[in-house]
Coordinates of C-alpha atoms in Angstrom, one line a residue:
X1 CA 23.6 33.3 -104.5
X2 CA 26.6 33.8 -102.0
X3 CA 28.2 37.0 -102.0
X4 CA 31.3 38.0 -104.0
X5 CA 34.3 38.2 -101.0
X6 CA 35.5 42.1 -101.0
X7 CA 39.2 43.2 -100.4
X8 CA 37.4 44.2 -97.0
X9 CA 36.3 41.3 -96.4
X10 CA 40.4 39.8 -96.4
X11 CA 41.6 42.4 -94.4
X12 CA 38.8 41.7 -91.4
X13 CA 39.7 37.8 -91.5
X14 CA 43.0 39.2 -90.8
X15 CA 42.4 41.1 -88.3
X16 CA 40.5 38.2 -86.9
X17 CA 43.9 36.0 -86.7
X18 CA 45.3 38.6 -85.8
X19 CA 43.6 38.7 -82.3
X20 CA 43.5 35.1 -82.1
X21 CA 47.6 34.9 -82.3
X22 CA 47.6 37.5 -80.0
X23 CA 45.0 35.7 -77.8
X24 CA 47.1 32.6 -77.7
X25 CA 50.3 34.4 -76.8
X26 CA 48.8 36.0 -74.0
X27 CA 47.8 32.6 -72.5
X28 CA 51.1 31.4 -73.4
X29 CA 52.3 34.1 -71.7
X30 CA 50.1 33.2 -68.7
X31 CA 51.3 29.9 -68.6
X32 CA 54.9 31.0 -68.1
X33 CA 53.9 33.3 -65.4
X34 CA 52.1 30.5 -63.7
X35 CA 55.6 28.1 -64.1
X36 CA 57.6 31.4 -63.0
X37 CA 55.6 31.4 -59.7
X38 CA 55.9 27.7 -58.7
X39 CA 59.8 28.8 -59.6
X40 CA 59.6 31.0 -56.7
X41 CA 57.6 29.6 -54.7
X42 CA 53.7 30.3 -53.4
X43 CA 54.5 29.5 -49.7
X44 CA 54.8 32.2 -46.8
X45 CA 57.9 34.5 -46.5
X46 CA 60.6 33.8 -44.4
X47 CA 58.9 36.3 -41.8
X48 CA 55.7 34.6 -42.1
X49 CA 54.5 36.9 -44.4
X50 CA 52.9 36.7 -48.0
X51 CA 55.5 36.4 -50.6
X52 CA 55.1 40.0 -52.7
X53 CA 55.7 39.3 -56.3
X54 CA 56.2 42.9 -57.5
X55 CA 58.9 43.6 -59.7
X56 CA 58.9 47.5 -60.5
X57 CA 62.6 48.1 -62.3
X58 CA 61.8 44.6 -64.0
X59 CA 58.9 46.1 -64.9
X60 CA 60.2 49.4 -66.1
X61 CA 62.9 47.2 -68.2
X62 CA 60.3 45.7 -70.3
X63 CA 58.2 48.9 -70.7
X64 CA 61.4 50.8 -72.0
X65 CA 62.9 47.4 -74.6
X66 CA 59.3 48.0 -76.2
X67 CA 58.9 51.4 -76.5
X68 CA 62.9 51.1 -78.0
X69 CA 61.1 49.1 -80.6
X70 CA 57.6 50.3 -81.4
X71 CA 57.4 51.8 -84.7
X72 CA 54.1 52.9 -86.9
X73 CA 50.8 54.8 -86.3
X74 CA 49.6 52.7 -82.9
X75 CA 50.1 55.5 -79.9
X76 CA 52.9 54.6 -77.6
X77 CA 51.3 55.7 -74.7
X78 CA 48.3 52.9 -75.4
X79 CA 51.1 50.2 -75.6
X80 CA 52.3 51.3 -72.5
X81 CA 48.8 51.0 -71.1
X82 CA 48.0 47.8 -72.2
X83 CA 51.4 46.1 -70.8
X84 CA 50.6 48.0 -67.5
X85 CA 46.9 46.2 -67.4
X86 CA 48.8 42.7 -68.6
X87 CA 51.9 43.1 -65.9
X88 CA 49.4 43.5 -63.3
X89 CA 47.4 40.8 -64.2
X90 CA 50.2 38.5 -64.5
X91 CA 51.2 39.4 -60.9
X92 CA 47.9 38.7 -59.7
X93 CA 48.6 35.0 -61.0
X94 CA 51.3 34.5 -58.6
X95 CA 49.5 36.6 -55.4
X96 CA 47.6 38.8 -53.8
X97 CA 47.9 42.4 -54.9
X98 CA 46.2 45.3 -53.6
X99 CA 46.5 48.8 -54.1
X100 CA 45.7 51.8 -51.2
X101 CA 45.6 55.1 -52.9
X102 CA 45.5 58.6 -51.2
X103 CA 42.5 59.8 -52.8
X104 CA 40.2 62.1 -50.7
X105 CA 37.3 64.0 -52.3
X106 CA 39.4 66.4 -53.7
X107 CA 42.6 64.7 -54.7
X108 CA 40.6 62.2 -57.2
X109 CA 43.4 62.1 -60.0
X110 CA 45.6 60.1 -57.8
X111 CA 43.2 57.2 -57.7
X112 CA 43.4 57.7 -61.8
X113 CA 47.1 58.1 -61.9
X114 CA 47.0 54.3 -60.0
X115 CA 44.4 52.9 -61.7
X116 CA 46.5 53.6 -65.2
X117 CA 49.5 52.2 -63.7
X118 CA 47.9 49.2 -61.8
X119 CA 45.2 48.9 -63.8
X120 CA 41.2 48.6 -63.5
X121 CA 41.6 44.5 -62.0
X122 CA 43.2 45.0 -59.2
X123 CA 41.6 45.9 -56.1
X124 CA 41.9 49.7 -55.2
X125 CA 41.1 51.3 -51.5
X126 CA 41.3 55.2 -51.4
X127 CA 42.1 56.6 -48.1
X128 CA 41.9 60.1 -46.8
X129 CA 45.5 60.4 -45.5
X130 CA 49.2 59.3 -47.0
X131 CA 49.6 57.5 -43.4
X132 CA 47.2 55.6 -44.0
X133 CA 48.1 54.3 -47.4
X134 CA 51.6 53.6 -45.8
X135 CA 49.7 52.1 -43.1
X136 CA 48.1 49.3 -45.2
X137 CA 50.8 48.3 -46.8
X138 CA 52.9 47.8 -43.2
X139 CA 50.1 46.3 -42.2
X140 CA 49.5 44.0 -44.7
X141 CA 46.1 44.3 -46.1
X142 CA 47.8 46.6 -49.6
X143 CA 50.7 45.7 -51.3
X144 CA 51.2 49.1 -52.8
X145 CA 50.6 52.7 -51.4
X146 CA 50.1 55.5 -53.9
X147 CA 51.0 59.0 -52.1
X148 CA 51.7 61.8 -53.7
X149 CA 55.2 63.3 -54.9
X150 CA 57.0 65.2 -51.8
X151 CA 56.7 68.9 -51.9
X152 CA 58.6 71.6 -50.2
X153 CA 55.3 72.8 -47.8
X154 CA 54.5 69.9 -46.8
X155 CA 54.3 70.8 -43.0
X156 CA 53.8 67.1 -42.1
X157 CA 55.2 65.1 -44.9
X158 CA 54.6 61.4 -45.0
X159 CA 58.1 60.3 -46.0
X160 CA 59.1 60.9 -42.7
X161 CA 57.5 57.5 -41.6
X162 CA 59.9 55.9 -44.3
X163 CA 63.0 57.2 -42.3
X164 CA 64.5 53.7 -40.9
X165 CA 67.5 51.7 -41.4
X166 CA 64.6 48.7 -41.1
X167 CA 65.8 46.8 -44.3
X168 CA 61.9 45.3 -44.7
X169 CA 60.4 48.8 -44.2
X170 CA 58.0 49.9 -47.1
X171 CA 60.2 52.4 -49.4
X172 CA 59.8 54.3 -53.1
X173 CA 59.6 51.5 -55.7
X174 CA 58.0 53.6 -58.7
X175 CA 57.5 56.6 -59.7
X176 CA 53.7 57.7 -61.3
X177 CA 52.6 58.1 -63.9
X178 CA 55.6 56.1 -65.9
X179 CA 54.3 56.2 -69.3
X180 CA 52.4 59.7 -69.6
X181 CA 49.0 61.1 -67.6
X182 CA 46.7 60.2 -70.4
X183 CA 43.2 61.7 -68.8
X184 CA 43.9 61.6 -65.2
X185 CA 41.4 64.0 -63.2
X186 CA 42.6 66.5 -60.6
X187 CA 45.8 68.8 -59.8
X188 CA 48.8 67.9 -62.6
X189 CA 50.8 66.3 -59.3
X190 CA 53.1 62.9 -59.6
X191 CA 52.6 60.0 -57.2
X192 CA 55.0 57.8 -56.3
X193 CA 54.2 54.4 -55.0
X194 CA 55.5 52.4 -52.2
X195 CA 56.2 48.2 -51.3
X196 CA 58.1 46.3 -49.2
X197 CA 60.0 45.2 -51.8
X198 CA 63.6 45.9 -53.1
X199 CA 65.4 48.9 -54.3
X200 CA 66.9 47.7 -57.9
X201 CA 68.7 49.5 -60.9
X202 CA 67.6 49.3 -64.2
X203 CA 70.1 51.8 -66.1
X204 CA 68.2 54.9 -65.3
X205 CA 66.7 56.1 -61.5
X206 CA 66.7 58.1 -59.1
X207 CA 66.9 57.0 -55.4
X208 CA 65.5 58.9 -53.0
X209 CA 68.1 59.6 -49.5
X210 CA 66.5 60.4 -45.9
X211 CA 69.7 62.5 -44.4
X212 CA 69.0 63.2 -40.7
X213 CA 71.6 66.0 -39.3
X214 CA 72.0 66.5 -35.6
X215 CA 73.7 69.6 -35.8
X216 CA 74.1 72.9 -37.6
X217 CA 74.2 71.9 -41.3
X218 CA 73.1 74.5 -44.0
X219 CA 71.0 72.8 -47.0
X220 CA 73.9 74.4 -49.0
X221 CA 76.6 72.7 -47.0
X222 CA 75.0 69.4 -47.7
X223 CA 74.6 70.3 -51.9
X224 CA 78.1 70.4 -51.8
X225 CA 79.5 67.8 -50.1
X226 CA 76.8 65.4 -52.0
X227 CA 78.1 67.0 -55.2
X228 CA 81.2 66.0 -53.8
X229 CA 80.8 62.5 -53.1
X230 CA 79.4 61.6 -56.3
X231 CA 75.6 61.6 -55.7
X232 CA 74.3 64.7 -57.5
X233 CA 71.2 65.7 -55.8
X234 CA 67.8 67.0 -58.0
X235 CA 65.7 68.1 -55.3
X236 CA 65.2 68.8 -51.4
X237 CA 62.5 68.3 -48.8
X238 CA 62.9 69.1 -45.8
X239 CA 61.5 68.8 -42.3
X240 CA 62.4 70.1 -38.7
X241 CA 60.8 67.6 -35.8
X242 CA 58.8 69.7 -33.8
X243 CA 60.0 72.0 -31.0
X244 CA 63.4 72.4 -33.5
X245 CA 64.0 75.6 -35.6
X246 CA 63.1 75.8 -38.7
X247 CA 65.2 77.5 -41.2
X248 CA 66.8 77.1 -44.6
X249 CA 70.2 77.8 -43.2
X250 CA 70.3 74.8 -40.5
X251 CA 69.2 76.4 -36.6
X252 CA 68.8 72.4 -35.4
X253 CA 68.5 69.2 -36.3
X254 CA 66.6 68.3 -39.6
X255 CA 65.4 65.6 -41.9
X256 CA 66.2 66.1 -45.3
X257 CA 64.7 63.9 -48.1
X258 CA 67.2 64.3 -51.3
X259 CA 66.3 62.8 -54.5
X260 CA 69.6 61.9 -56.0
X261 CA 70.4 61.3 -59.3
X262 CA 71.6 58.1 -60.0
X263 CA 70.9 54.7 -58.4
X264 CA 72.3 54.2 -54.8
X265 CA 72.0 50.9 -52.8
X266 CA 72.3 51.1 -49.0
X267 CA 75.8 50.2 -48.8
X268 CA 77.1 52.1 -51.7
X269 CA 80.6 53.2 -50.8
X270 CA 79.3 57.2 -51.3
X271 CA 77.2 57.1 -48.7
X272 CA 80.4 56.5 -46.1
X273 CA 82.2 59.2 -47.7
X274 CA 79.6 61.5 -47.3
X275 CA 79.3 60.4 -43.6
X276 CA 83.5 61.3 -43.4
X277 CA 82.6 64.7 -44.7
X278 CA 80.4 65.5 -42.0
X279 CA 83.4 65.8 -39.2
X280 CA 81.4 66.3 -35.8
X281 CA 78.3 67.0 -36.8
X282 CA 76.1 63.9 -35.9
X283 CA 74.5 62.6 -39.6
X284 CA 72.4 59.5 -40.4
X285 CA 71.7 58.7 -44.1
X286 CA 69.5 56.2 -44.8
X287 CA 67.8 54.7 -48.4
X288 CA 64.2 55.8 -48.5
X289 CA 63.8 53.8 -51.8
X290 CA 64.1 55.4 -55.4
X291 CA 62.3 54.8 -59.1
X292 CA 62.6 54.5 -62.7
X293 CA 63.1 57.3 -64.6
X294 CA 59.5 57.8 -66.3
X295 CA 59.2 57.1 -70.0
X296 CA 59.4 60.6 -71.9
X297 CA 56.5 60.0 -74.5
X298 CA 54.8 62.6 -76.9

């Protein structure tokens, strides 16, 4: 004699067509993605290149309309986590995608930090040195370098590869991790990660500003007349090409790397005002890239 069917037994069918719906949208979704790439196009770039696919401030956009929404019990941070895995994916669809993380023996948690944001399908190659994550993307065989955030003693900071007026030069597209650490190995450091692809607002980033200075230009000078201009800096690196003084107070040409607060483009009209500011004193300002602001999640 069958069974009587139990309350519990309802609520697992549900669950059950649950996951199908959710199964059929994600192919549905699939099938858009497939329709958006013969949209754009699967051939080679204008240079000859691969077409790159990657979308990061599209990407941030959907990450932060959800979040905006999500209510109930179910973590954020696991919605977040499951979208990163899908948007990947989906990218995948349209082209190659490959991911070169600086992760020597010691620095593990940034292959963890990428592997959360990228996700465990894509292909991952950890090299021992930022250069040579920058490397593979120039070169070709990554789409993505993960490197880590810039900090102040860095006596030979990667970012200075990045300084170019090149408009197809890799730059900062993202800023890692974007929707919390979760249980990331290693030293509690950010990453940022870095594509040939554009620069783009999305309502709330930073950019990131490579300021070279031929002259005698204190770090406070240059506060100021950013202030002044309208780009309100966050942070400084910066770094004196060897043979040069070093110094906090100018002594010599410099590279500063200024993380600005606010989205800039490469023509934006305060960059030539902050280039009127500096009178005689030789200055070259350039866009090194810049990110979403990371979600802020409990």
């Amino acid at each position: 004699m069958a069974s009587a069917r139990t309350p519990l037994d309802d609520l697992r069918r549900e669950i059950d067509q649950i996951d199908d719906a959710i199964h059929d949208l994600l192919m549905r979704r699939a099938a858009v993605v497939e329709r958006i790439g013969a949209a754009k196009g699967n051939g080679a770039a204008e240079n000859g290149a691969q077409p790159i696919f990657l979308r990061p401030a599209r990407e941030a956009t959907i990450l932060r309309r959800l979040m905006a929404r999500h209510a109930g019990s179910f973590p954020a941070q696991v919605v977040v986590r499951i979208w990163r895995e899908m948007i990947t994916a989906f990218t995948r669809m349209q082209g190659p995608f490959a991911v070169a993380v600086y992760a020597p023996e010691d620095r593990r948690g940034f292959w963890d930090v990428a592997r959360d944001h990228f996700g465990g399908f894509v292909p991952m190659t950890a090299v021992n040195t930022p250069a040579a994550a920058l490397r593979a993307v120039s070169e070709g065989t990554a789409t993505v370098a993960v490197v880590p955030y810039p900090a102040e003693d860095d006596s030979d900071p990667w970012w200075r590869f990045l300084v170019s007026a090149d408009a197809g030069r890799p730059q900062v597209v993202a800023r890692l991790p974007f929707g919390g650490r979760g249980n990331a190995r290693g030293e509690n450091r950010d990453a940022l990660a870095i594509a040939a692809v554009p620069h783009e607002p999305t309502g709330d980033d930073r950019t990131l500003l490579s300021i070279e200075i031929g002259g005698d230009l204190s770090r406070g000078r240059l506060k100021d007349s950013l202030e002044a201009c309208g780009l309100p800096p966050v942070s400084f690196c910066t770094w004196h090409p060897a043979g040069h003084a070093t110094g906090m107070s100018g002594g010599g040409p410099s590279v500063h790397l200024v993380e600005i607060a606010d989205f800039v483009g490469q023509g934006d009209p305060r960059l030539a005002r902050l280039l009127e500011r500096s009178g005689d004193i030789p200055v070259r300002v350039n866009v090194v890239g810049g990110y979403a602001v990371p979600l802020a999640l409990g």
